[in-house]
Amino acid sequence: MHFDFSSAEPIYQQVADQIEEAIFAGAFVEGTQIPSTTEISREFKINPATVLKGMNILVEQQLIEKRRGLGMFVMSGAQNKIIAKRKASFYEDYVKSLIIESKKLGLSRLDLQGLIEKGYRHE
């Protein structure tokens, strides 16, 4: 995990984003325990209340769950929820603007498909 203390994004949101990314990448597997609030706050010198606030975002999104006396665990289906959320935001954040820009350039749907296929070939 890496936190940017000079960023405009609040640290608690960075905590939530970092843990979500770890779940997405498979570093925190469904059903396994994630580092405790205390561990994260000590290692990165972040207030425990701030870490907990970030974790609570993920609890609300049903990505992690609190198990009394045991800690926080990745919920079953968490990775799929993240993938679905990211697919939806991918459309909103990238595809819509790509289509708008392609229309400004006078590219047809076939032109755009050709460019995408070209991109896949060069991968």
Backbone as CSV, one residue per row, in Angstrom:
resi,resn,N_x,N_y,N_z,CA_x,CA_y,CA_z,C_x,C_y,C_z
1,MET,0.844,-1.184,0.000,0.000,0.000,0.000,0.884,1.241,0.000
2,HIS,0.370,2.258,-0.640,1.090,3.530,-0.710,0.079,4.651,-0.548
3,PHE,0.392,5.602,0.311,-0.518,6.710,0.577,0.168,8.021,0.255
4,ASP,-0.575,8.910,-0.388,-0.064,10.235,-0.753,-0.668,11.253,0.206
5,PHE,0.123,11.641,1.186,-0.355,12.561,2.214,-0.514,13.992,1.712
6,SER,0.017,14.269,0.527,-0.130,15.614,-0.033,-1.290,15.686,-1.036
7,SER,-1.950,14.561,-1.262,-3.063,14.500,-2.216,-4.303,15.200,-1.669
8,ALA,-5.129,15.680,-2.575,-6.414,16.271,-2.182,-7.398,15.183,-1.767
9,GLU,-7.145,13.950,-2.186,-8.023,12.842,-1.823,-7.776,12.478,-0.352
10,PRO,-8.844,12.400,0.436,-8.674,12.089,1.863,-7.989,10.735,2.074
11,ILE,-7.220,10.631,3.148,-6.496,9.402,3.452,-7.453,8.226,3.630
12,TYR,-8.604,8.453,4.289,-9.544,7.345,4.487,-10.020,6.783,3.151
13,GLN,-10.191,7.654,2.148,-10.598,7.186,0.818,-9.452,6.423,0.156
14,GLN,-8.227,6.884,0.372,-7.068,6.173,-0.158,-6.960,4.781,0.462
15,VAL,-7.257,4.671,1.763,-7.254,3.367,2.437,-8.272,2.449,1.759
16,ALA,-9.492,2.941,1.586,-10.539,2.149,0.940,-10.119,1.745,-0.473
17,ASP,-9.578,2.689,-1.225,-9.167,2.411,-2.608,-8.046,1.378,-2.669
18,GLN,-7.084,1.480,-1.745,-5.947,0.555,-1.744,-6.397,-0.871,-1.406
19,ILE,-7.273,-0.994,-0.430,-7.769,-2.320,-0.062,-8.623,-2.886,-1.194
20,GLU,-9.472,-2.039,-1.793,-10.277,-2.493,-2.929,-9.386,-2.976,-4.058
21,GLU,-8.340,-2.242,-4.347,-7.418,-2.631,-5.415,-6.757,-3.972,-5.100
22,ALA,-6.399,-4.188,-3.839,-5.779,-5.450,-3.433,-6.760,-6.619,-3.596
23,ILE,-8.025,-6.386,-3.300,-9.044,-7.419,-3.497,-9.197,-7.702,-4.998
24,PHE,-9.288,-6.641,-5.777,-9.426,-6.764,-7.225,-8.256,-7.557,-7.822
25,ALA,-7.043,-7.250,-7.389,-5.832,-7.880,-7.925,-5.610,-9.291,-7.387
26,GLY,-6.394,-9.677,-6.370,-6.247,-11.010,-5.807,-5.251,-11.104,-4.670
27,ALA,-4.716,-9.967,-4.232,-3.787,-9.975,-3.101,-4.519,-10.319,-1.805
28,PHE,-5.767,-9.881,-1.687,-6.628,-10.262,-0.572,-7.740,-11.133,-1.158
29,VAL,-7.636,-12.425,-0.944,-8.559,-13.399,-1.516,-9.835,-13.461,-0.686
30,GLU,-10.940,-13.731,-1.359,-12.232,-13.842,-0.682,-12.153,-14.860,0.449
31,GLY,-12.689,-14.472,1.592,-12.690,-15.334,2.764,-11.476,-15.170,3.658
32,THR,-10.478,-14.433,3.197,-9.271,-14.261,4.000,-9.315,-12.950,4.784
33,GLN,-8.524,-12.914,5.827,-8.454,-11.729,6.679,-7.548,-10.687,6.048
34,ILE,-7.938,-9.432,6.180,-7.093,-8.332,5.721,-6.346,-7.779,6.934
35,PRO,-5.296,-6.998,6.716,-4.575,-6.426,7.852,-5.520,-5.615,8.742
36,SER,-5.229,-5.637,10.022,-6.081,-4.933,10.974,-5.884,-3.426,10.883
37,THR,-6.826,-2.713,11.447,-6.740,-1.261,11.544,-5.438,-0.864,12.218
38,THR,-5.112,-1.551,13.289,-3.887,-1.250,14.044,-2.643,-1.499,13.203
39,GLU,-2.619,-2.619,12.468,-1.453,-2.924,11.629,-1.236,-1.857,10.566
40,ILE,-2.305,-1.479,9.896,-2.191,-0.463,8.840,-1.802,0.885,9.433
41,SER,-2.421,1.254,10.546,-2.119,2.564,11.134,-0.677,2.635,11.627
42,ARG,-0.168,1.546,12.190,1.237,1.534,12.656,2.205,1.578,11.489
43,GLU,1.966,0.716,10.500,2.906,0.609,9.384,2.999,1.902,8.572
44,PHE,1.862,2.562,8.382,1.845,3.747,7.518,1.697,5.052,8.283
45,LYS,1.715,4.950,9.618,1.609,6.126,10.491,0.368,6.962,10.174
46,ILE,-0.777,6.251,10.183,-2.075,6.863,9.930,-2.916,6.670,11.185
47,ASN,-3.710,7.662,11.521,-4.598,7.567,12.674,-5.517,6.354,12.508
48,PRO,-5.644,5.506,13.549,-6.505,4.327,13.446,-7.955,4.655,13.077
49,ALA,-8.462,5.789,13.542,-9.830,6.186,13.199,-9.958,6.457,11.698
50,THR,-8.916,6.986,11.108,-8.905,7.249,9.665,-8.918,5.936,8.885
51,VAL,-8.100,4.982,9.332,-8.065,3.664,8.685,-9.434,2.998,8.803
52,LEU,-10.014,3.055,10.006,-11.319,2.444,10.227,-12.389,3.077,9.342
53,LYS,-12.322,4.397,9.160,-13.284,5.086,8.295,-13.183,4.557,6.865
54,GLY,-11.967,4.326,6.395,-11.773,3.758,5.052,-12.302,2.343,4.961
55,MET,-12.050,1.562,5.997,-12.547,0.186,5.997,-14.070,0.147,6.048
56,ASN,-14.656,1.074,6.773,-16.119,1.105,6.873,-16.786,1.395,5.536
57,ILE,-16.100,2.116,4.663,-16.619,2.330,3.304,-16.782,0.978,2.615
58,LEU,-15.782,0.122,2.778,-15.816,-1.197,2.139,-16.818,-2.125,2.806
59,VAL,-17.045,-1.941,4.108,-18.088,-2.705,4.801,-19.450,-2.318,4.233
60,GLU,-19.679,-1.007,4.053,-20.945,-0.520,3.497,-21.170,-1.041,2.080
61,GLN,-20.089,-1.193,1.324,-20.188,-1.701,-0.052,-20.251,-3.230,-0.085
62,GLN,-20.222,-3.837,1.082,-20.274,-5.299,1.239,-19.120,-5.999,0.523
63,LEU,-17.939,-5.397,0.650,-16.724,-6.004,0.122,-15.939,-6.696,1.230
64,ILE,-15.995,-6.126,2.435,-15.377,-6.751,3.597,-16.408,-6.799,4.718
65,GLU,-16.158,-7.689,5.673,-17.072,-7.794,6.806,-16.280,-7.869,8.104
66,LYS,-16.894,-7.334,9.157,-16.298,-7.391,10.488,-16.740,-8.701,11.138
67,ARG,-15.792,-9.408,11.691,-16.102,-10.599,12.476,-15.652,-10.303,13.897
68,ARG,-16.624,-10.181,14.764,-16.359,-9.784,16.142,-15.250,-10.637,16.755
69,GLY,-14.251,-9.921,17.250,-13.134,-10.575,17.919,-12.102,-11.188,16.988
70,LEU,-12.356,-11.160,15.693,-11.435,-11.775,14.735,-10.795,-10.772,13.782
71,GLY,-11.554,-9.767,13.362,-11.026,-8.777,12.430,-11.901,-8.613,11.206
72,MET,-11.298,-8.116,10.159,-11.986,-7.851,8.900,-11.609,-8.926,7.879
73,PHE,-12.635,-9.385,7.138,-12.434,-10.439,6.155,-13.065,-10.036,4.830
74,VAL,-12.453,-10.499,3.742,-12.978,-10.250,2.399,-14.212,-11.132,2.211
75,MET,-15.310,-10.499,1.811,-16.562,-11.225,1.630,-16.567,-12.022,0.328
76,SER,-17.331,-13.076,0.333,-17.525,-13.886,-0.859,-18.190,-13.013,-1.932
77,GLY,-17.695,-13.083,-3.142,-18.247,-12.298,-4.242,-17.694,-10.885,-4.340
78,ALA,-16.773,-10.509,-3.437,-16.249,-9.137,-3.423,-15.534,-8.790,-4.727
79,GLN,-14.707,-9.691,-5.206,-13.963,-9.406,-6.431,-14.916,-9.199,-7.607
80,ASN,-15.961,-10.015,-7.710,-16.935,-9.854,-8.797,-17.682,-8.532,-8.687
81,LYS,-17.990,-8.088,-7.467,-18.646,-6.786,-7.276,-17.749,-5.658,-7.764
82,ILE,-16.464,-5.765,-7.456,-15.508,-4.741,-7.893,-15.412,-4.725,-9.412
83,ILE,-15.348,-5.905,-10.013,-15.270,-5.989,-11.477,-16.503,-5.354,-12.110
84,ALA,-17.691,-5.671,-11.587,-18.934,-5.100,-12.130,-18.934,-3.579,-11.988
85,LYS,-18.506,-3.088,-10.845,-18.455,-1.633,-10.613,-17.475,-0.968,-11.581
86,ARG,-16.332,-1.606,-11.781,-15.318,-1.030,-12.670,-15.741,-1.090,-14.132
87,LYS,-16.473,-2.131,-14.503,-16.982,-2.198,-15.879,-17.954,-1.054,-16.136
88,ALA,-18.815,-0.800,-15.174,-19.779,0.295,-15.320,-19.059,1.636,-15.400
89,SER,-18.079,1.838,-14.558,-17.371,3.121,-14.590,-16.470,3.221,-15.818
90,PHE,-16.004,2.087,-16.345,-15.206,2.098,-17.569,-16.016,2.702,-18.708
91,TYR,-17.261,2.296,-18.810,-18.131,2.851,-19.842,-18.286,4.357,-19.641
92,GLU,-18.622,4.743,-18.408,-18.851,6.162,-18.121,-17.587,6.997,-18.289
93,ASP,-16.453,6.481,-17.827,-15.216,7.260,-17.799,-14.447,7.254,-19.117
94,TYR,-14.569,6.168,-19.893,-13.740,6.046,-21.085,-14.532,5.907,-22.380
95,VAL,-15.461,4.987,-22.415,-16.152,4.683,-23.667,-16.975,5.883,-24.149
96,LYS,-17.734,6.495,-23.254,-18.557,7.640,-23.667,-17.694,8.760,-24.253
97,SER,-16.590,9.082,-23.584,-15.730,10.161,-24.089,-15.032,9.743,-25.383
98,LEU,-14.716,8.466,-25.532,-14.118,7.971,-26.770,-15.084,8.156,-27.936
99,ILE,-16.336,7.825,-27.715,-17.344,7.971,-28.761,-17.563,9.443,-29.109
100,ILE,-17.636,10.286,-28.097,-17.817,11.722,-28.336,-16.661,12.267,-29.171
101,GLU,-15.436,11.913,-28.784,-14.257,12.401,-29.513,-14.211,11.841,-30.931
102,SER,-14.582,10.566,-31.096,-14.553,9.983,-32.432,-15.568,10.664,-33.349
103,LYS,-16.721,11.046,-32.789,-17.724,11.769,-33.595,-17.204,13.138,-33.996
104,LYS,-16.493,13.807,-33.086,-15.903,15.116,-33.405,-14.903,14.994,-34.550
105,LEU,-14.212,13.845,-34.588,-13.220,13.623,-35.634,-13.822,13.088,-36.927
106,GLY,-15.129,12.836,-36.906,-15.804,12.331,-38.088,-15.562,10.851,-38.339
107,LEU,-15.175,10.122,-37.305,-14.954,8.689,-37.453,-16.286,7.949,-37.372
108,SER,-16.456,6.994,-38.235,-17.665,6.168,-38.192,-17.482,5.073,-37.137
109,ARG,-18.567,4.358,-36.890,-18.496,3.227,-35.959,-17.471,2.205,-36.463
110,LEU,-17.470,1.951,-37.766,-16.518,0.993,-38.337,-15.080,1.489,-38.211
111,ASP,-14.883,2.803,-38.411,-13.541,3.375,-38.233,-13.058,3.146,-36.799
112,LEU,-13.943,3.417,-35.852,-13.597,3.263,-34.443,-13.321,1.793,-34.115
113,GLN,-14.149,0.900,-34.629,-13.920,-0.532,-34.407,-12.575,-0.960,-34.981
114,GLY,-12.248,-0.422,-36.145,-10.961,-0.739,-36.769,-9.795,-0.276,-35.917
115,LEU,-9.923,0.911,-35.333,-8.856,1.414,-34.461,-8.715,0.561,-33.199
116,ILE,-9.832,0.137,-32.652,-9.796,-0.720,-31.457,-9.153,-2.063,-31.802
117,GLU,-9.544,-2.644,-32.925,-8.947,-3.907,-33.351,-7.449,-3.748,-33.585
118,LYS,-7.049,-2.637,-34.162,-5.623,-2.350,-34.380,-4.900,-2.311,-33.031
119,GLY,-5.520,-1.684,-32.045,-4.927,-1.616,-30.723,-4.739,-2.993,-30.092
120,TYR,-5.729,-3.860,-30.277,-5.633,-5.233,-29.748,-4.534,-6.030,-30.455
121,ARG,-4.360,-5.794,-31.744,-3.311,-6.519,-32.488,-1.927,-6.118,-32.016
122,HIS,-1.770,-4.862,-31.608,-0.458,-4.375,-31.184,-0.160,-4.633,-29.711
123,GLU,-1.096,-5.239,-29.020,-0.882,-5.541,-27.591,0.122,-6.629,-27.422
